[in-house]
Structures are given as C-alpha cells and as structure tokens.
PDB file of C-alpha atoms and ligand atoms in Angstrom:
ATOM      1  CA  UNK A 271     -21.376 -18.288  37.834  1.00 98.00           C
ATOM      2  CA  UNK A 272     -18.202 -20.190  39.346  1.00 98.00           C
ATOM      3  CA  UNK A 273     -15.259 -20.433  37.791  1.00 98.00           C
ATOM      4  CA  UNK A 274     -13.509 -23.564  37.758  1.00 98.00           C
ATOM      5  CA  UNK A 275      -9.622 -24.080  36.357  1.00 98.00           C
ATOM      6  CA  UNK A 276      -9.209 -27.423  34.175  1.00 98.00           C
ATOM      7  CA  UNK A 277      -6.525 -28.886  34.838  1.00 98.00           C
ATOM      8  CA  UNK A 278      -3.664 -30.515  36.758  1.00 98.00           C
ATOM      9  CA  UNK A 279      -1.098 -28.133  36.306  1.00 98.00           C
ATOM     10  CA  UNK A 280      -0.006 -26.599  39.927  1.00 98.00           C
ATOM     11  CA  UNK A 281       1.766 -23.715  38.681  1.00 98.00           C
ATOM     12  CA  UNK A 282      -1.517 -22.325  36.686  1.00 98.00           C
ATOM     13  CA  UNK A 283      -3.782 -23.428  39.548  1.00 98.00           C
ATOM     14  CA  UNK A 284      -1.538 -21.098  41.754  1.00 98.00           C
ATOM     15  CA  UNK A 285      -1.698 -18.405  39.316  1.00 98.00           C
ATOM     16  CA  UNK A 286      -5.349 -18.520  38.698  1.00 98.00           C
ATOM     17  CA  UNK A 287      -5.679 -18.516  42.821  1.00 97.00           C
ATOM     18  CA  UNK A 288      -3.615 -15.599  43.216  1.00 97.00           C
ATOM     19  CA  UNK A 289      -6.342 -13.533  40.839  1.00 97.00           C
ATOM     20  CA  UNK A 290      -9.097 -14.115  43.426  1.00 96.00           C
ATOM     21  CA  UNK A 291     -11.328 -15.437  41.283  1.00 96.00           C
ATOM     22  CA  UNK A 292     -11.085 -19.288  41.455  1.00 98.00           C
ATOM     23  CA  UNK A 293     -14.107 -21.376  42.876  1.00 98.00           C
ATOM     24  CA  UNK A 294     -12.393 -24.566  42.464  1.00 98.00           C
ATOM     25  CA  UNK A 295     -10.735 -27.024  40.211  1.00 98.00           C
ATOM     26  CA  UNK A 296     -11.273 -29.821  37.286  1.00 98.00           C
ATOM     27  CA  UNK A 297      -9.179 -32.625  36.406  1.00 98.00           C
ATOM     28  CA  UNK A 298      -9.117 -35.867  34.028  1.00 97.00           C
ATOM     29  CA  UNK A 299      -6.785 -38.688  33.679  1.00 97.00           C
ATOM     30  CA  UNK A 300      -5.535 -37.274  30.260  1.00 97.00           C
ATOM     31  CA  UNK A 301      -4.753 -33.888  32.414  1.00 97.00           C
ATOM     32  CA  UNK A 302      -3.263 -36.205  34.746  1.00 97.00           C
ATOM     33  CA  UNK A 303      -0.917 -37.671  32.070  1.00 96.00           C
ATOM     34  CA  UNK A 304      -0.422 -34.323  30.365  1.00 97.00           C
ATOM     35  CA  UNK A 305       2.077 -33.518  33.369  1.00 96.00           C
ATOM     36  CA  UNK A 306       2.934 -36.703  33.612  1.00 96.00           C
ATOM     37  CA  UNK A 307       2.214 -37.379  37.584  1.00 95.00           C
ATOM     38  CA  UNK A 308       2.438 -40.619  38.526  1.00 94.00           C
ATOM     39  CA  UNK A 309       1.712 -40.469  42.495  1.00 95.00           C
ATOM     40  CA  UNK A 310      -1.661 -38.970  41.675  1.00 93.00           C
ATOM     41  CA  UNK A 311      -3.056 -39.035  45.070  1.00 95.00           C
ATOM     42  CA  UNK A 312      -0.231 -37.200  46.410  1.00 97.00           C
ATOM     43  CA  UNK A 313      -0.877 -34.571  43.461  1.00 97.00           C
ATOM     44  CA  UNK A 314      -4.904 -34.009  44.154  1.00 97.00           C
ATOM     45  CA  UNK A 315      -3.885 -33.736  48.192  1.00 97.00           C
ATOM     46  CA  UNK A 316      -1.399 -30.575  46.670  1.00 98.00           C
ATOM     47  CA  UNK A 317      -3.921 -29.473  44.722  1.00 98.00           C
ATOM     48  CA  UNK A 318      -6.425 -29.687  47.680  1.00 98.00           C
ATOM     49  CA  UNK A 319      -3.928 -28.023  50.003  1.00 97.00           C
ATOM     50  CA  UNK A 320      -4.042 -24.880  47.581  1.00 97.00           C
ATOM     51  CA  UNK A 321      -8.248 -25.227  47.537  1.00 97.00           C
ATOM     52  CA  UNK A 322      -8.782 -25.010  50.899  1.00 95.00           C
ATOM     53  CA  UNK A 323     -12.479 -25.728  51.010  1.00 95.00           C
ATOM     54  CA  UNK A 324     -12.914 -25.142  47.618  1.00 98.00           C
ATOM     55  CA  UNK A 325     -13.667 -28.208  44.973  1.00 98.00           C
ATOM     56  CA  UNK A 326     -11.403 -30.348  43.130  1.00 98.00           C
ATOM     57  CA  UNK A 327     -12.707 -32.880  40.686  1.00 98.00           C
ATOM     58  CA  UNK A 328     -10.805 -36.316  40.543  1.00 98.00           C
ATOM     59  CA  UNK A 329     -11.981 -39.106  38.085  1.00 98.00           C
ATOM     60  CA  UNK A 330     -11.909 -42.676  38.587  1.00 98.00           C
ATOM     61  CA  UNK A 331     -10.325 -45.156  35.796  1.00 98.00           C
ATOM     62  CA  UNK A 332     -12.498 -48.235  36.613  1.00 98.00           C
ATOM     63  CA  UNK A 333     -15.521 -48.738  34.239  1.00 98.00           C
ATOM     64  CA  UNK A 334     -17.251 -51.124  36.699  1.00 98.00           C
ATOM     65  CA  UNK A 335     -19.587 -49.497  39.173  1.00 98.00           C
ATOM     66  CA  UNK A 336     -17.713 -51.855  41.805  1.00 98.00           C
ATOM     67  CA  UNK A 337     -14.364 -50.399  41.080  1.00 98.00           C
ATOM     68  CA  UNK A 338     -15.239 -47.129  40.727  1.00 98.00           C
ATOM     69  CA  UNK A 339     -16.637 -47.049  44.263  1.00 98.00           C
ATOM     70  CA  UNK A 340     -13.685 -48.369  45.117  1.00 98.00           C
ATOM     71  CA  UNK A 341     -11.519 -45.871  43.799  1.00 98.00           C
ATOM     72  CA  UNK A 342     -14.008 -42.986  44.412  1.00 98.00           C
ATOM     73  CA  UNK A 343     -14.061 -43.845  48.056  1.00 98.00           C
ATOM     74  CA  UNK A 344     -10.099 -44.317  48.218  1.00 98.00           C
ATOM     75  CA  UNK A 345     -10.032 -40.245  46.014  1.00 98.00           C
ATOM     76  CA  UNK A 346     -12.645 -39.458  48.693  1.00 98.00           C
ATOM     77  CA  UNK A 347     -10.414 -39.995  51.555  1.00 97.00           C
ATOM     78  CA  UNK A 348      -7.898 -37.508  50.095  1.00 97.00           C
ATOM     79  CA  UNK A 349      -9.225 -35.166  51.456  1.00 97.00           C
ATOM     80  CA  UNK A 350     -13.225 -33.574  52.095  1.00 95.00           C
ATOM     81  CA  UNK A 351     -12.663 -31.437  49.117  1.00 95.00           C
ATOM     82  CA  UNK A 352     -12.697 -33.977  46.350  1.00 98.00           C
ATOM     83  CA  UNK A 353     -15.149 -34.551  44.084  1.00 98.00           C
ATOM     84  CA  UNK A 354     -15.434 -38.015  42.404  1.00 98.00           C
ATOM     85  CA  UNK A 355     -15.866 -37.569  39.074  1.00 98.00           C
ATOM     86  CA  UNK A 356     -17.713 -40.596  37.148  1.00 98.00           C
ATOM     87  CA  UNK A 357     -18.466 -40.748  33.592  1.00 98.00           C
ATOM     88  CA  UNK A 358     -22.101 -41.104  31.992  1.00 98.00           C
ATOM     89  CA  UNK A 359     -22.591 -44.397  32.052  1.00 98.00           C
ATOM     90  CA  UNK A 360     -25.116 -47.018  33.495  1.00 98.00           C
ATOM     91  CA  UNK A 361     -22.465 -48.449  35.496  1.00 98.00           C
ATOM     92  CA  UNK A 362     -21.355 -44.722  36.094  1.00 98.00           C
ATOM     93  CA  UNK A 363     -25.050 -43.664  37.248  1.00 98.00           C
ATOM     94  CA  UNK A 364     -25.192 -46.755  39.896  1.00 98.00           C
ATOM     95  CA  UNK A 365     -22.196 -45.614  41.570  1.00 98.00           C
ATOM     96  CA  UNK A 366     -23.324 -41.865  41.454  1.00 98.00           C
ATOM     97  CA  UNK A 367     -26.352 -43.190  43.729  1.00 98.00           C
ATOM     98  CA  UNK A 368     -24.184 -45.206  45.721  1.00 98.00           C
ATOM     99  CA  UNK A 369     -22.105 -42.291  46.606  1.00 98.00           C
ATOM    100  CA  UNK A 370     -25.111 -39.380  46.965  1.00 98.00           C
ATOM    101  CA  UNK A 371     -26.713 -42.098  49.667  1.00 98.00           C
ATOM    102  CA  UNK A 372     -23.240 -41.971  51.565  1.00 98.00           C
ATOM    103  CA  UNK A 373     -22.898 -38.359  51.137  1.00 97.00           C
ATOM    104  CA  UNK A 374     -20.015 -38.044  48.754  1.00 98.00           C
ATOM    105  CA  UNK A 375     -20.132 -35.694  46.432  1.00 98.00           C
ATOM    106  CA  UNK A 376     -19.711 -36.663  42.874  1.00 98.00           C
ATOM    107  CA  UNK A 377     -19.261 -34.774  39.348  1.00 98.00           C
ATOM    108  CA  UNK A 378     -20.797 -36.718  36.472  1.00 98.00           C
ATOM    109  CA  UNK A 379     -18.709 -36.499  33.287  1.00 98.00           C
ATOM    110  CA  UNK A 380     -18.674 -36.887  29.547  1.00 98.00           C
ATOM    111  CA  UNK A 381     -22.290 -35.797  29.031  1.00 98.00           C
ATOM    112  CA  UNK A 382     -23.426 -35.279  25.691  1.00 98.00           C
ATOM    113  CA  UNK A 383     -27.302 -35.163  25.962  1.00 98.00           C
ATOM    114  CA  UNK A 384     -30.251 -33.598  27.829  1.00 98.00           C
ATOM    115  CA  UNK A 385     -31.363 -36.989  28.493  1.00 98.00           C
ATOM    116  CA  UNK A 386     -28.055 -38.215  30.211  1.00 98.00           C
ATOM    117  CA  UNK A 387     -28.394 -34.989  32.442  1.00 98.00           C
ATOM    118  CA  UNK A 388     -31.662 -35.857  33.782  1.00 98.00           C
ATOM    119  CA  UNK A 389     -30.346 -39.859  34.567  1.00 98.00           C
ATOM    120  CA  UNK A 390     -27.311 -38.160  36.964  1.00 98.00           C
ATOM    121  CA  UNK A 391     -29.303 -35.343  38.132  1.00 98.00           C
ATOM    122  CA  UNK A 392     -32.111 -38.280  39.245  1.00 98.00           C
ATOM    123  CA  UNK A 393     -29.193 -40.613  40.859  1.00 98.00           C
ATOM    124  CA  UNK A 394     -27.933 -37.534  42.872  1.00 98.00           C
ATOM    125  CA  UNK A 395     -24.977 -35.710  41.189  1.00 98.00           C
ATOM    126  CA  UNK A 396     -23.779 -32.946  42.670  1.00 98.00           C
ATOM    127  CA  UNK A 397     -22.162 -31.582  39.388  1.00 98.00           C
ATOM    128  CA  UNK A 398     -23.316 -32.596  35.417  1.00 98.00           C
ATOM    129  CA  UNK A 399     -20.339 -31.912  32.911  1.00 98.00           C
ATOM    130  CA  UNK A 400     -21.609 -31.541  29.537  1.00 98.00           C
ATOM    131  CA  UNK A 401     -18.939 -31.004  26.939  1.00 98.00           C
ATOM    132  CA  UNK A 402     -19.602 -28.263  24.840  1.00 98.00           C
ATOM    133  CA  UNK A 403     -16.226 -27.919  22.684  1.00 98.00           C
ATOM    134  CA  UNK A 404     -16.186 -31.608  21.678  1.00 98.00           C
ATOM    135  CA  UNK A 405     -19.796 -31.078  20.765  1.00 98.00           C
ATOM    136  CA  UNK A 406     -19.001 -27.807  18.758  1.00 97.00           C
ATOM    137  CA  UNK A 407     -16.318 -30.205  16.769  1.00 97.00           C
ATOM    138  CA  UNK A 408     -18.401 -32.301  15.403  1.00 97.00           C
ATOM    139  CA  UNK A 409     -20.694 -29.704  14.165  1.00 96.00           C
ATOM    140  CA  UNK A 410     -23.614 -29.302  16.665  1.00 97.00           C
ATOM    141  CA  UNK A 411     -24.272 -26.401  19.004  1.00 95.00           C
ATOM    142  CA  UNK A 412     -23.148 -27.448  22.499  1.00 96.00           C
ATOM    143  CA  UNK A 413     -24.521 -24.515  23.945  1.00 97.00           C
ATOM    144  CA  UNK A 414     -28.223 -25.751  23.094  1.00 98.00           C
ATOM    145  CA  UNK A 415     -27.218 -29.213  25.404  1.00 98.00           C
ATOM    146  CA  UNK A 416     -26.435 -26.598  28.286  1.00 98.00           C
ATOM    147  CA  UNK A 417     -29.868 -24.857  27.421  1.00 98.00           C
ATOM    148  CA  UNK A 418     -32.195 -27.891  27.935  1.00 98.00           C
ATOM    149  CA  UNK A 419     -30.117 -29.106  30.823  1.00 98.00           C
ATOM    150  CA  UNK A 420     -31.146 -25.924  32.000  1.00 98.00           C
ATOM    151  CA  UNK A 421     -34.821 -25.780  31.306  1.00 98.00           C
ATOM    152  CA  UNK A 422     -35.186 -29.821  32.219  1.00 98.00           C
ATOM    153  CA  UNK A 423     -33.162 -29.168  35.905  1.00 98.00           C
ATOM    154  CA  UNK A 424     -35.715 -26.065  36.648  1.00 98.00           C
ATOM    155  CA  UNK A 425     -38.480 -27.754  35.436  1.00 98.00           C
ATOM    156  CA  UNK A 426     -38.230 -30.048  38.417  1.00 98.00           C
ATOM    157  CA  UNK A 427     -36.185 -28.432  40.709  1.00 98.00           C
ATOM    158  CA  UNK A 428     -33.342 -30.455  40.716  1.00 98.00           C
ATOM    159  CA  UNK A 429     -30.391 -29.381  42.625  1.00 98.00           C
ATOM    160  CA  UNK A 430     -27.445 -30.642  40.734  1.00 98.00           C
ATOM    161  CA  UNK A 431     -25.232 -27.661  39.403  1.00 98.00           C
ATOM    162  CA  UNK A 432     -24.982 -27.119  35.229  1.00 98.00           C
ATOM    163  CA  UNK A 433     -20.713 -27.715  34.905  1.00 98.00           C
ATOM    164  CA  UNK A 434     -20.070 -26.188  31.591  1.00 98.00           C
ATOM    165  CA  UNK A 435     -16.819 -28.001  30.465  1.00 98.00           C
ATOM    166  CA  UNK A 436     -15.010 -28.301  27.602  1.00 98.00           C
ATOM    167  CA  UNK A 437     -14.593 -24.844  27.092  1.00 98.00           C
ATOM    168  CA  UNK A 438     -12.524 -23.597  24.047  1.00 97.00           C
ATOM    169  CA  UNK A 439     -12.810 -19.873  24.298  1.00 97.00           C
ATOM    170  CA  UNK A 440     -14.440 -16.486  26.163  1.00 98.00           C
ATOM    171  CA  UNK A 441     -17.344 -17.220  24.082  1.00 97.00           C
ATOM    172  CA  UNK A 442     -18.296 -20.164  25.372  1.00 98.00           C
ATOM    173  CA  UNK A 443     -17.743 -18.649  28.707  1.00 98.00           C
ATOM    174  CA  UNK A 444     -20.420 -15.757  27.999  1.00 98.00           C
ATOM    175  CA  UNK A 445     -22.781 -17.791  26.189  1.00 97.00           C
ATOM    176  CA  UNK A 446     -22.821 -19.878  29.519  1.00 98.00           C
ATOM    177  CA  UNK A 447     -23.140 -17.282  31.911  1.00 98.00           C
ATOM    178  CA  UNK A 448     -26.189 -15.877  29.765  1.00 98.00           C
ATOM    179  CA  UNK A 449     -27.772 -19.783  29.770  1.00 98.00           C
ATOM    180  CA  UNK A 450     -27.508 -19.872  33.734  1.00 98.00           C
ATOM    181  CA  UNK A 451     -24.731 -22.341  33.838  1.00 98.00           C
ATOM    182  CA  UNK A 452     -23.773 -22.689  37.737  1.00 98.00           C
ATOM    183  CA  UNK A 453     -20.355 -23.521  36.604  1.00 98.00           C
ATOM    184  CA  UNK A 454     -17.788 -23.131  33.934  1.00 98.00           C
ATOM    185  CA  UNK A 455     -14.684 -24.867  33.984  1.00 98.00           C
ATOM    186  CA  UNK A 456     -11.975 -23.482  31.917  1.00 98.00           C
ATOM    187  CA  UNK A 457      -8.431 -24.118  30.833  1.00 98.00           C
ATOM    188  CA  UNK A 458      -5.509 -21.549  31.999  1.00 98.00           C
ATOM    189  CA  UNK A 459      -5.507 -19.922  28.549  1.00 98.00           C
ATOM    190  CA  UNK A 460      -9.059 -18.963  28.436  1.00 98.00           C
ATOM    191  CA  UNK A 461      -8.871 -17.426  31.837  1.00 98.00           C
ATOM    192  CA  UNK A 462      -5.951 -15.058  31.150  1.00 97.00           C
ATOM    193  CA  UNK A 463      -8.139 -14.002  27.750  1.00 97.00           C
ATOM    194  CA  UNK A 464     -10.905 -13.033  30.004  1.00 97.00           C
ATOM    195  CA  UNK A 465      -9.100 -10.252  30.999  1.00 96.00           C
ATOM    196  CA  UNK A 466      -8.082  -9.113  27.611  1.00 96.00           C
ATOM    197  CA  UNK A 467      -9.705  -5.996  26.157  1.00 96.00           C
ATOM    198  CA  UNK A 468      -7.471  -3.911  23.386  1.00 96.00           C
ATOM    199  CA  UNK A 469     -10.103  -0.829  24.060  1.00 98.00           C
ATOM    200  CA  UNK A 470      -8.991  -1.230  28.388  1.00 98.00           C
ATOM    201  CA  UNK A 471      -4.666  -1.060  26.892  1.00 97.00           C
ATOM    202  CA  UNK A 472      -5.905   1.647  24.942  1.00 98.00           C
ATOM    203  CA  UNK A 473      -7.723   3.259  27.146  1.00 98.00           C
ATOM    204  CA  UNK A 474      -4.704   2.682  29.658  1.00 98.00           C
ATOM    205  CA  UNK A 475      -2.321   3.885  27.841  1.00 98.00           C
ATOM    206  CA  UNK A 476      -4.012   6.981  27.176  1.00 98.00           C
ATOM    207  CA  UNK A 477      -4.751   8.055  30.836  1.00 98.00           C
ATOM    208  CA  UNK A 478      -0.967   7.160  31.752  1.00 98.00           C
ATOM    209  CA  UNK A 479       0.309   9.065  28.927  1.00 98.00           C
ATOM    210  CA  UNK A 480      -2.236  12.332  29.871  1.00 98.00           C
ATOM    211  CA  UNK A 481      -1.437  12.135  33.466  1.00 98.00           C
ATOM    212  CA  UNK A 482       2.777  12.336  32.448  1.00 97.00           C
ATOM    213  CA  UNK A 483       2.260  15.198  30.075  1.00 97.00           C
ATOM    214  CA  UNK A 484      -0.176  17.341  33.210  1.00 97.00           C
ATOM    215  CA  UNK A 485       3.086  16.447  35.790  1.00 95.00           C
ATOM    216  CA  UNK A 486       5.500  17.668  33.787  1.00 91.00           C
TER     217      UNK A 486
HETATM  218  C1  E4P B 299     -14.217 -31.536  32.138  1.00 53.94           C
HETATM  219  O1  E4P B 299     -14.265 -31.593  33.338  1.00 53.94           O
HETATM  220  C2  E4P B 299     -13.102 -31.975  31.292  1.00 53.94           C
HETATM  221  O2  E4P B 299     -11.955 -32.104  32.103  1.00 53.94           O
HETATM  222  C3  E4P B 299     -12.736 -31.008  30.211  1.00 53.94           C
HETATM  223  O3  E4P B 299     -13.458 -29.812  30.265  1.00 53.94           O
HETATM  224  C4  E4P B 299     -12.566 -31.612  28.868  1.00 53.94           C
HETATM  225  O4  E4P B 299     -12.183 -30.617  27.962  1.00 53.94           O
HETATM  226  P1  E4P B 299     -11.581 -30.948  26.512  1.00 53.94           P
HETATM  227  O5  E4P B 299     -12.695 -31.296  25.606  1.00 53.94           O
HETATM  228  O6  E4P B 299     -10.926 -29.647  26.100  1.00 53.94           O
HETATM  229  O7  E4P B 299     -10.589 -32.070  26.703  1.00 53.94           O
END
C-alpha cells in the first residue's frame, strides 16, 4: 500500500520524505487555507520540487465542468507530477473524462458511496478518494465503502487505485491495508504514530540498559 501525506504543510512533507517512506502527497483548498498560502501555484511547484516524480494532488475550486478544466489544465502545467483532483460530481465526472482522454491524471474526491466509485472509475480516474473519517462521524462504517469499492473495481478490472482518505488514526490505516486499499493518505500525526510501539521503548530500553551493565 502507498502512503500518501495530507496536507500542505512543507515542513511535515519534508519530514515525512526524510523517513523514506512517502509515495506522494494530498492536498485540499481547506489545507491550502490552513497555512494560509495565497500564491498556491507557486506552493504545489515547492511541493512538486520535493516529489520528484512522485504524486501531488491539487483540487480545483470551480464547480462547473468548464472551469474546472480550466483550472485543472492551468494545475496541470505546474508541473507532470500533479494530480487534478475533482470532486464527485456530475459536472466533476465530465471533466474527469475530459482529462483521462487528454492523458491527465486526475484524483476524484469527496466520495461517499460504492456507486459514486464505479461513475469515476468508468470516466477514467486515476485515483477514487473515499472519506472514511467523515463517514465514521456520522455513525456508519467507512471502512465497508472501501470494501465494496474494492470488490466492485475487481469485479471488472478497473484500474483506478482505492485512495483511502480521511484518515483519523493507525486503525484506519490497518484496516485499509487488510481491505487492499492501493493508497492511504494520512495526516502528519498519524504517520509519526505509526511508528509508536511502548513494547519496541521497552524493549529498547532494556537491550541499551543490558549492553551498559556487560561493558562495564
Ligand atoms: C483527501 O484527499 C482529503 O484531503 C482528506 O483526506 C480529508 O480529510 P478530513 O476529513 O480529515 O478533512
């Protein structure tokens, strides 16, 4: 499974580059706002820069599927990295397929159903983003949505890569791998608690502490 960081903060995309295991990066405008860049196209080519190859999602404002083909071709030409990330609409799908014909990639976001999954898969998404924490919060199980994507993409063979977002937690993260998402994309915070294991300190602190008492 690929981990993807979610957000638009450079330090922590640094940070979660320098552990080696980054496969590429998320955004949305309230990301965007959150560190409150204004030049935003300058910010996704510095975020690109850090990438390399790797992906980086970028979202389009316009709700019209003319205007957001405008400004998905104009995030496009940042760089060959980007991703244009569209949400689940019908305008939303028609500029998906507008984009797969000319070869840009596209992330389709703010999925909440099986049934919205199979409409971007059909129109050529290269990523589907259901949202499992905003699905948790209103009380159903978002990790059954990333189950029947599942089932419904093999069923037919469809190419378009399971982007488990809205993640809250490691949980969410497991319970993903063990569905067969392709992706997960995760904030900063649930990255560094990936790591985490009191039993590995323990363990640690244990060897370190045997190994001073046998040199002394
Ligand atoms: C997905 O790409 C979104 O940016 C993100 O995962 C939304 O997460 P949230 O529900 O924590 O805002």
């Amino acid at each position: 499974m690929k981990f993807f960081i979610d957000t638009a903060n450079i330090q922590h995309i640094q940070e979660a580059d320098s552990m080696g295991i980054l496969d590429g990066v998320t955004t949305n405008p309230s990301l965007i706002a959150k560190e409150g860049i204004k030049d935003y196209k300058a910010h996704y080519k510095t975020i690109c820069n850090i990438l390399g190859k790797r992906p980086v999602s970028a979202e389009v404002i316009a709700t019209d599927t003319e205007g957001m083909i405008r400004e998905g071709s104009d995030l496009a030409s940042i760089s060959e990295n980007i991703v244009v990330k569209i949400p689940l609409t019908k305008n939303g799908i028609k500029a998906i397929q507008y984009f797969a014909k000319q070869g840009i990639k596209t992330n389709c976001t703010l999925c909440f159903s099986a049934t919205q999954a199979l409409l971007a898969a059909k129109a050529g998404a290269v990523y589907i983003s259901p949202f499992i924490g905003r699905l948790d919060d209103i009380s159903h199980e978002g990790m059954q949505l990333i189950e029947q994507i599942r089932t419904i993409y093999d069923n037919y063979d469809f190419e378009t890569q399971i982007l488990a977002a809205s993640i809250r937690h490691p949980v969410h993260v497991l319970q993903s791998a063990l569905v067969g998402a392709d992706v997960a994309t995760m904030p900063f915070s649930v990255i560094e608690q990936l790591f985490h294991h009191p039993l590995t300190d323990i363990g640690l602190e244990k060897f370190l502490a045997d190994h001073k008492k046998n040199s002394q």
